[in-house]
Coordinates of C-alpha atoms in Angstrom, one line a residue:
M19 CA 0.0 0.0 0.0
N20 CA 1.0 3.7 -0.5
V21 CA 0.5 5.8 2.6
L22 CA 0.7 9.4 3.0
L23 CA 2.0 10.5 6.3
S24 CA 1.6 14.3 7.5
V25 CA 4.5 14.7 9.9
F26 CA 5.4 18.3 10.4
E27 CA 7.6 17.1 13.2
C28 CA 9.9 14.5 12.1
N29 CA 13.4 14.4 13.3
P30 CA 15.4 11.5 14.5
L31 CA 17.9 13.8 16.2
R32 CA 15.3 15.3 18.6
G33 CA 12.9 14.0 21.2
S34 CA 9.2 14.6 21.8
D35 CA 6.9 15.1 18.8
S36 CA 9.9 15.1 16.3
Y37 CA 10.8 11.7 17.4
V38 CA 7.2 10.3 17.4
G39 CA 7.0 11.7 13.6
W40 CA 10.2 9.9 12.7
S41 CA 9.2 6.6 14.5
Y42 CA 6.0 6.5 12.7
V43 CA 7.8 7.1 9.4
I44 CA 10.5 4.6 9.8
N45 CA 8.3 1.8 11.2
A46 CA 5.4 2.4 8.9
A47 CA 7.8 1.6 6.0
K48 CA 8.2 -2.0 7.1
Y49 CA 4.7 -2.5 5.9
N50 CA 4.1 0.0 3.4
N51 CA 5.3 2.5 0.9
V52 CA 5.5 5.6 2.7
Y53 CA 5.2 9.1 1.4
A54 CA 6.1 11.6 4.3
L55 CA 5.3 15.2 4.0
T56 CA 7.4 17.2 6.6
R57 CA 8.9 20.7 6.9
T58 CA 11.9 21.5 5.1
A59 CA 13.7 22.5 8.4
N60 CA 14.0 18.8 9.3
K61 CA 15.8 18.0 5.9
A62 CA 19.3 18.4 7.0
D63 CA 19.0 16.2 10.2
I64 CA 17.0 13.5 8.5
E65 CA 19.5 13.2 5.5
K66 CA 22.6 13.2 7.8
Y67 CA 20.9 10.6 10.0
C68 CA 19.9 8.3 7.2
D69 CA 23.4 8.6 5.8
D70 CA 25.3 7.8 9.0
M71 CA 23.0 5.1 9.9
K72 CA 22.5 3.7 6.6
V73 CA 18.9 3.8 6.8
D74 CA 16.9 1.8 4.2
L75 CA 15.1 4.3 2.2
N76 CA 13.5 2.0 -0.5
N77 CA 10.0 2.4 1.1
I78 CA 10.3 6.0 2.2
H79 CA 10.1 9.1 0.2
F80 CA 10.4 12.3 2.1
I81 CA 8.7 15.3 0.7
Y82 CA 9.8 18.6 2.3
V83 CA 7.5 21.6 2.3
D84 CA 8.7 25.2 3.4
Q85 CA 7.3 27.1 6.2
S86 CA 6.2 30.7 6.4
K87 CA 9.3 33.0 6.8
L88 CA 6.7 35.7 8.0
F89 CA 5.6 33.6 10.9
T90 CA 8.9 31.8 11.8
E91 CA 11.3 34.6 11.5
K92 CA 9.3 37.7 12.5
I93 CA 6.1 36.9 14.2
Y94 CA 7.6 34.1 16.5
K95 CA 9.9 36.7 17.9
Y96 CA 7.0 38.7 19.5
N97 CA 4.8 35.7 20.3
H98 CA 5.9 32.2 20.2
Y99 CA 2.4 30.7 20.1
F100 CA 1.0 32.7 17.3
G101 CA 4.1 32.4 15.3
F102 CA 4.2 28.7 15.7
L103 CA 0.5 28.1 15.0
G104 CA 0.4 30.6 12.2
S105 CA 3.4 29.0 10.4
Y106 CA 1.9 25.5 11.0
F107 CA -1.4 26.7 9.5
V108 CA 0.4 28.2 6.4
W109 CA 2.5 25.0 6.0
Q110 CA -0.5 22.8 6.0
E111 CA -2.0 24.8 3.2
A112 CA 1.1 24.4 1.2
A113 CA 1.4 20.6 2.2
Y114 CA -2.2 20.0 0.9
K115 CA -1.2 21.7 -2.5
V116 CA 1.8 19.3 -2.8
A117 CA -0.3 16.3 -1.9
Q118 CA -2.9 17.1 -4.6
K119 CA -0.1 17.1 -7.3
L120 CA 1.4 13.9 -5.5
L121 CA -2.0 12.3 -6.2
E122 CA -1.8 13.1 -9.7
E123 CA 1.3 10.9 -10.1
V124 CA 0.8 8.1 -7.5
R125 CA -2.0 6.2 -6.1
I126 CA -2.3 6.9 -2.3
D127 CA -4.5 4.6 -0.4
V128 CA -4.7 6.2 3.0
C129 CA -3.5 9.7 4.5
H130 CA -2.6 9.6 8.1
H131 CA -2.0 13.0 10.1
V132 CA 0.5 12.2 12.7
S133 CA 1.9 15.6 13.7
I134 CA 1.5 18.1 15.1
A135 CA -0.4 16.0 17.7
D136 CA -2.7 18.6 18.5
F137 CA -6.5 18.2 18.3
R138 CA -7.1 21.9 17.4
C139 CA -5.0 21.2 14.1
A140 CA -6.5 19.0 11.8
G141 CA -4.7 20.5 8.8
K142 CA -6.2 20.3 5.2
L143 CA -5.2 16.7 3.9
W144 CA -8.9 15.5 5.1
K145 CA -9.9 17.2 1.8
L146 CA -8.2 14.6 -0.4
N147 CA -10.6 12.0 -1.7
I148 CA -8.9 9.0 0.1
P149 CA -9.4 7.6 3.8
F150 CA -8.1 10.2 6.3
I151 CA -6.9 9.1 9.9
F152 CA -6.6 12.1 12.3
G153 CA -4.1 11.4 15.2
P154 CA -3.6 10.3 18.0
V155 CA -3.7 13.7 19.2
G156 CA -3.8 15.4 22.5
G157 CA -4.1 19.0 23.9
G158 CA -7.7 19.0 25.4
Q159 CA -6.6 18.6 28.9
E160 CA -7.0 21.4 31.3
T161 CA -5.9 22.1 34.8
P162 CA -8.2 20.4 37.2
D163 CA -10.0 22.6 40.1
C164 CA -8.1 21.1 42.9
F165 CA -5.0 22.7 41.5
S166 CA -6.4 26.2 41.2
D167 CA -4.0 27.5 43.8
Y168 CA -1.0 26.6 41.7
V169 CA -2.2 28.5 38.6
K170 CA -3.5 31.8 40.2
S171 CA -0.6 33.8 39.1
H172 CA -0.9 32.1 35.4
W173 CA -4.5 32.7 35.1
K174 CA -4.1 34.5 31.7
S175 CA -2.3 31.4 30.2
E176 CA -4.9 29.2 31.5
W177 CA -7.8 31.4 30.2
F178 CA -6.2 31.8 26.8
R179 CA -5.7 28.0 26.4
K180 CA -9.3 27.4 27.3
C181 CA -10.4 30.0 24.8
M182 CA -8.2 28.6 22.0
N183 CA -9.7 25.1 22.8
E184 CA -13.0 26.5 22.1
I185 CA -12.3 29.1 19.2
T186 CA -10.3 27.1 17.0
T187 CA -12.5 24.1 16.8
L188 CA -15.6 26.3 16.1
V189 CA -14.2 26.8 12.5
P190 CA -16.7 25.2 10.0
S191 CA -13.7 23.5 8.2
Y192 CA -12.6 21.9 11.5
R193 CA -16.1 20.4 11.9
K194 CA -15.8 19.1 8.2
A195 CA -12.5 17.6 9.0
L196 CA -14.0 15.6 11.8
E197 CA -16.9 14.3 9.7
R198 CA -14.7 13.4 6.8
A199 CA -12.1 11.6 9.1
T200 CA -12.3 7.8 8.8
I201 CA -10.9 7.3 12.2
I202 CA -9.9 9.8 15.0
Y203 CA -7.3 8.7 17.6
S204 CA -7.4 10.8 20.9
S205 CA -4.5 10.2 23.4
N206 CA -6.7 11.1 26.7
D207 CA -10.3 11.5 27.8
E208 CA -10.1 15.2 28.1
T209 CA -9.2 15.4 24.4
S210 CA -11.8 13.0 23.5
A211 CA -14.6 15.2 25.4
C212 CA -13.4 18.3 23.3
I213 CA -13.4 16.6 20.2
R214 CA -16.7 14.8 20.7
K215 CA -18.4 18.3 21.4
R216 CA -17.7 19.3 17.8
M217 CA -18.8 15.9 16.2
P218 CA -22.3 14.9 15.1
K219 CA -23.6 11.9 17.3
K220 CA -23.5 9.6 14.3
C221 CA -19.6 10.1 13.9
R222 CA -18.8 9.7 17.5
S223 CA -18.0 6.0 17.1
K224 CA -14.9 6.5 14.9
L225 CA -13.3 8.2 18.1
V226 CA -11.0 5.9 19.5
Q227 CA -8.6 6.2 22.6
M228 CA -4.7 5.5 21.7
T229 CA -1.7 7.0 23.3
E230 CA 0.4 9.0 21.0
L231 CA 3.7 7.6 22.4
C232 CA 5.5 4.3 22.2
I233 CA 9.1 3.3 22.8
D234 CA 11.8 1.9 20.6
Q235 CA 12.3 -2.0 20.8
N236 CA 16.2 -1.4 20.9
Y237 CA 15.9 1.1 23.9
L238 CA 13.9 -1.6 25.8
A239 CA 16.3 -4.4 24.9
E240 CA 19.2 -2.5 26.3
R241 CA 17.5 -2.5 29.7
E242 CA 16.2 -5.9 29.6
N243 CA 18.5 -7.1 32.4
I244 CA 18.3 -4.0 34.7
Q245 CA 18.0 -5.2 38.4
K246 CA 17.1 -2.7 40.8
E247 CA 19.1 -3.0 44.3
N248 CA 17.4 -2.4 47.5
N249 CA 19.7 0.8 48.2
P250 CA 20.1 2.4 51.6
V251 CA 18.9 5.7 50.0
V252 CA 15.9 5.7 47.6
H253 CA 16.2 8.0 44.9
I254 CA 13.0 9.7 43.7
V255 CA 13.2 11.3 40.3
V256 CA 11.4 13.9 38.6
S257 CA 12.5 15.5 35.2
G258 CA 11.2 18.3 32.8
R259 CA 11.0 22.0 32.5
L260 CA 10.7 23.6 35.9
I261 CA 7.5 25.7 35.0
Y262 CA 4.3 25.8 36.7
R263 CA 2.2 23.2 34.8
K264 CA 4.9 20.6 35.4
G265 CA 3.7 20.6 39.1
I266 CA 7.0 20.3 40.8
Q267 CA 5.5 22.7 43.5
V268 CA 2.8 20.0 44.2
L269 CA 5.6 17.3 44.7
L270 CA 7.7 19.3 47.0
E271 CA 4.6 20.1 49.2
A272 CA 3.7 16.6 49.2
V273 CA 7.3 15.8 50.4
T274 CA 6.9 18.0 53.4
R275 CA 4.0 15.6 54.4
M276 CA 6.0 12.5 54.0
N277 CA 6.8 10.1 56.9
S278 CA 9.1 7.7 55.4
L279 CA 10.8 4.9 57.4
H280 CA 13.6 4.7 54.6
D281 CA 16.0 7.2 53.8
Y282 CA 15.4 8.9 50.4
K283 CA 16.4 11.8 48.0
V284 CA 14.4 13.7 45.6
D285 CA 16.5 14.2 42.4
I286 CA 15.2 17.1 40.2
Y287 CA 16.3 17.3 36.5
G288 CA 15.5 20.3 34.3
E289 CA 15.5 24.2 34.1
G290 CA 12.8 26.8 33.9
D291 CA 11.4 29.9 35.4
Q292 CA 10.2 28.4 38.7
R293 CA 13.6 27.0 39.6
S294 CA 14.4 30.0 42.0
Y295 CA 10.9 29.9 43.6
L296 CA 11.1 26.0 44.1
E297 CA 14.9 26.5 45.7
K298 CA 13.6 28.8 48.1
F299 CA 10.7 26.5 49.0
V300 CA 13.1 23.8 49.7
E301 CA 15.4 26.1 51.8
K302 CA 12.2 27.6 53.7
N303 CA 10.8 23.9 54.5
E304 CA 14.3 22.5 55.6
L305 CA 14.3 20.2 52.6
K306 CA 18.0 20.9 51.6
N307 CA 19.2 17.4 52.6
K308 CA 16.3 15.7 50.9
V309 CA 16.0 17.6 47.5
I310 CA 18.5 18.2 44.9
F311 CA 18.3 20.4 41.8
H312 CA 20.6 18.9 39.1
G313 CA 19.7 21.3 36.4
K314 CA 19.4 20.4 32.7
I315 CA 21.7 17.4 31.9
P316 CA 22.6 15.8 28.5
F317 CA 20.5 12.9 27.2
D318 CA 23.0 10.3 28.2
E319 CA 23.3 11.4 31.8
M320 CA 19.7 11.4 32.1
Q321 CA 19.5 7.8 31.1
N322 CA 22.0 6.9 33.7
A323 CA 19.9 8.9 36.1
Y324 CA 17.0 6.7 35.3
K325 CA 19.0 3.5 35.6
N326 CA 20.2 4.6 39.1
A327 CA 16.8 5.7 40.3
D328 CA 14.1 3.9 42.2
V329 CA 10.9 5.8 41.8
Y330 CA 9.8 8.2 39.2
V331 CA 7.1 11.0 39.6
L332 CA 5.0 12.9 37.0
P333 CA 3.4 15.6 38.9
S334 CA 2.0 17.6 35.9
L335 CA -1.0 19.6 36.3
R336 CA -1.8 18.7 32.9
E337 CA 0.0 16.5 30.2
S338 CA -1.1 14.7 27.1
T339 CA 0.9 11.5 28.2
G340 CA 4.5 12.5 29.1
T341 CA 7.5 11.0 27.2
A342 CA 9.4 10.6 30.5
V343 CA 6.7 8.2 31.8
F344 CA 7.8 5.7 28.9
E345 CA 11.4 6.3 29.5
A346 CA 11.0 5.6 33.3
L347 CA 9.0 2.4 32.8
A348 CA 11.4 1.2 30.2
N349 CA 14.0 1.6 33.1
K350 CA 12.0 -0.6 35.4
L351 CA 10.9 2.4 37.6
P352 CA 7.4 2.5 39.3
V353 CA 5.7 5.7 38.4
I354 CA 3.5 7.9 40.5
T355 CA 1.2 10.2 39.0
F356 CA -2.2 11.7 38.8
N357 CA -5.2 9.7 37.7
Q358 CA -6.0 11.8 34.6
N359 CA -4.7 12.4 31.0
G360 CA -3.0 9.6 29.0
A361 CA -0.5 8.6 31.7
K362 CA -3.3 6.9 33.5
Y363 CA -3.9 4.5 30.8
V364 CA -0.2 3.4 30.7
V365 CA 0.6 3.3 34.5
E366 CA -2.9 2.3 35.6
N367 CA -2.4 0.7 39.2
D368 CA 0.0 -2.2 38.3
A369 CA 3.0 -0.2 37.2
G370 CA 2.9 2.4 39.7
I371 CA 0.4 4.5 41.8
L372 CA -2.3 6.9 40.4
V373 CA -3.4 9.7 42.8
D374 CA -7.0 10.6 42.4
L375 CA -7.9 14.4 42.1
N376 CA -10.8 15.3 44.4
N377 CA -9.3 18.4 46.4
K378 CA -6.0 20.0 47.2
E379 CA -5.6 18.4 50.6
Q380 CA -6.4 14.9 49.5
V381 CA -4.1 15.2 46.5
L382 CA -1.1 16.4 48.8
N383 CA -1.8 13.6 51.5
D384 CA -2.4 10.8 49.1
L385 CA 0.7 11.9 47.0
A386 CA 2.8 11.8 50.2
K387 CA 1.3 8.4 51.2
A388 CA 2.3 7.0 47.6
L389 CA 5.8 8.2 48.0
D390 CA 6.1 6.7 51.4
T391 CA 4.5 3.4 50.2
L392 CA 7.1 3.0 47.4
V393 CA 10.2 4.3 49.4
N394 CA 9.5 1.8 52.1
S395 CA 8.8 -1.0 50.0
Y396 CA 11.6 -2.4 47.7
E397 CA 9.6 -5.4 46.8
L398 CA 6.7 -3.2 45.7
R399 CA 9.1 -1.2 43.6
K400 CA 10.5 -4.2 41.8
V401 CA 7.0 -5.6 41.0
Y402 CA 5.8 -2.3 39.6
G403 CA 8.9 -1.9 37.8
E404 CA 9.0 -5.3 36.0
C405 CA 5.1 -5.0 35.2
G406 CA 5.8 -1.6 33.6
F407 CA 8.7 -2.7 31.6
N408 CA 6.7 -5.9 30.3
K409 CA 3.8 -3.8 29.5
L410 CA 5.7 -1.5 27.3
K411 CA 7.3 -4.5 25.6
N412 CA 4.1 -6.2 24.9
Q413 CA 1.8 -3.2 24.1
Y414 CA 3.8 0.1 23.4
T415 CA 6.7 -0.5 21.1
W416 CA 7.0 1.4 18.0
S417 CA 7.2 -1.9 15.8
R418 CA 3.9 -3.0 17.6
R419 CA 2.3 0.2 16.8
A420 CA 3.3 0.1 13.1
E421 CA 1.9 -3.3 12.8
Q422 CA -1.4 -2.4 14.3
M423 CA -1.6 0.7 12.0
A424 CA -0.8 -1.3 9.0
Q425 CA -3.9 -3.6 9.7
V426 CA -5.7 -0.6 10.3
Y427 CA -4.8 0.7 6.8
E428 CA -5.4 -2.6 5.2
N429 CA -8.9 -2.7 6.7
L430 CA -9.7 0.7 5.1
Q431 CA -9.4 -0.6 1.6

């Protein structure tokens, strides 16, 4: 089959959405002939990587489409959000025209929009007269009421996000995209609810839950033999940008309520505008002997940190799923996170502990209890860690995802 993938973000040398796009392309090509629409900015990295790693390109055809210089070079300087979003919409219009010309030369059996993985950005390719798959996409998640104290000084950002979720999906063409789509994959319940509001009831059965993330088989294979030791000091790891929505403050407040019988350290990796505030909180609450700020470290060092850690925490106030969750589980770390968004489907209650979100006091107390539970029990950490690793191995590898999607593509014919 000939498959057209829309992968605005597609770069083997970068993480997050860029690596997701690359993973879809490289793995889909094992089963189909792939035409990948991506932005020209990715070209140099893709070509260098393919040359250095001797990537088999027999079934892969990269089609590079330019971005708008107005948005990427000028507007982006004044407003990152509008600069990026404007550039993307202009790119999608150009990509659609390129795709139209491609269809005049090649029979394309199915079109799959992979990135950007935002439910508000359905692009233009749904207009092509072929089966169209949208997603998995996220972005519909909003900060729960129990975290309202943590977003008071960021109310403008939260309000703007909420407005954009409503306004961008009121555009008539967006509704048409949802109606024309053959399948829509959503990465979490919150995003599904946003999409469902814009869909006719007769179309809602094509909305399917699927995480936007997977893990490389090779990454797992390298960690197959990890054996976590019962160390005298239990290391609790959290990583990511130190910004309000990552919820580091929530974690630190919960740490003040811990009553562990075992010694522990909280290792925080990342940089951001909240670092100074968080460091003052640690000093004020006499946690300097428990909490260590490591700053942003290289990828390889972060992998070593995972291997040497004992527990991973994702305290984000909102998150589509969280790449770090997959990396943590791959390193046989039990994960503590909130019972929301995409992570709850991966962690569940057999690869870690999910904390319910009823009110602030309950969240802090239950998060502290979850931390104590895992710090105090080596056996439980080991059981959760092995379960999480095996879950990724059996359900969440990119090769498995490509196999699933190949079957989906075939069924659309």
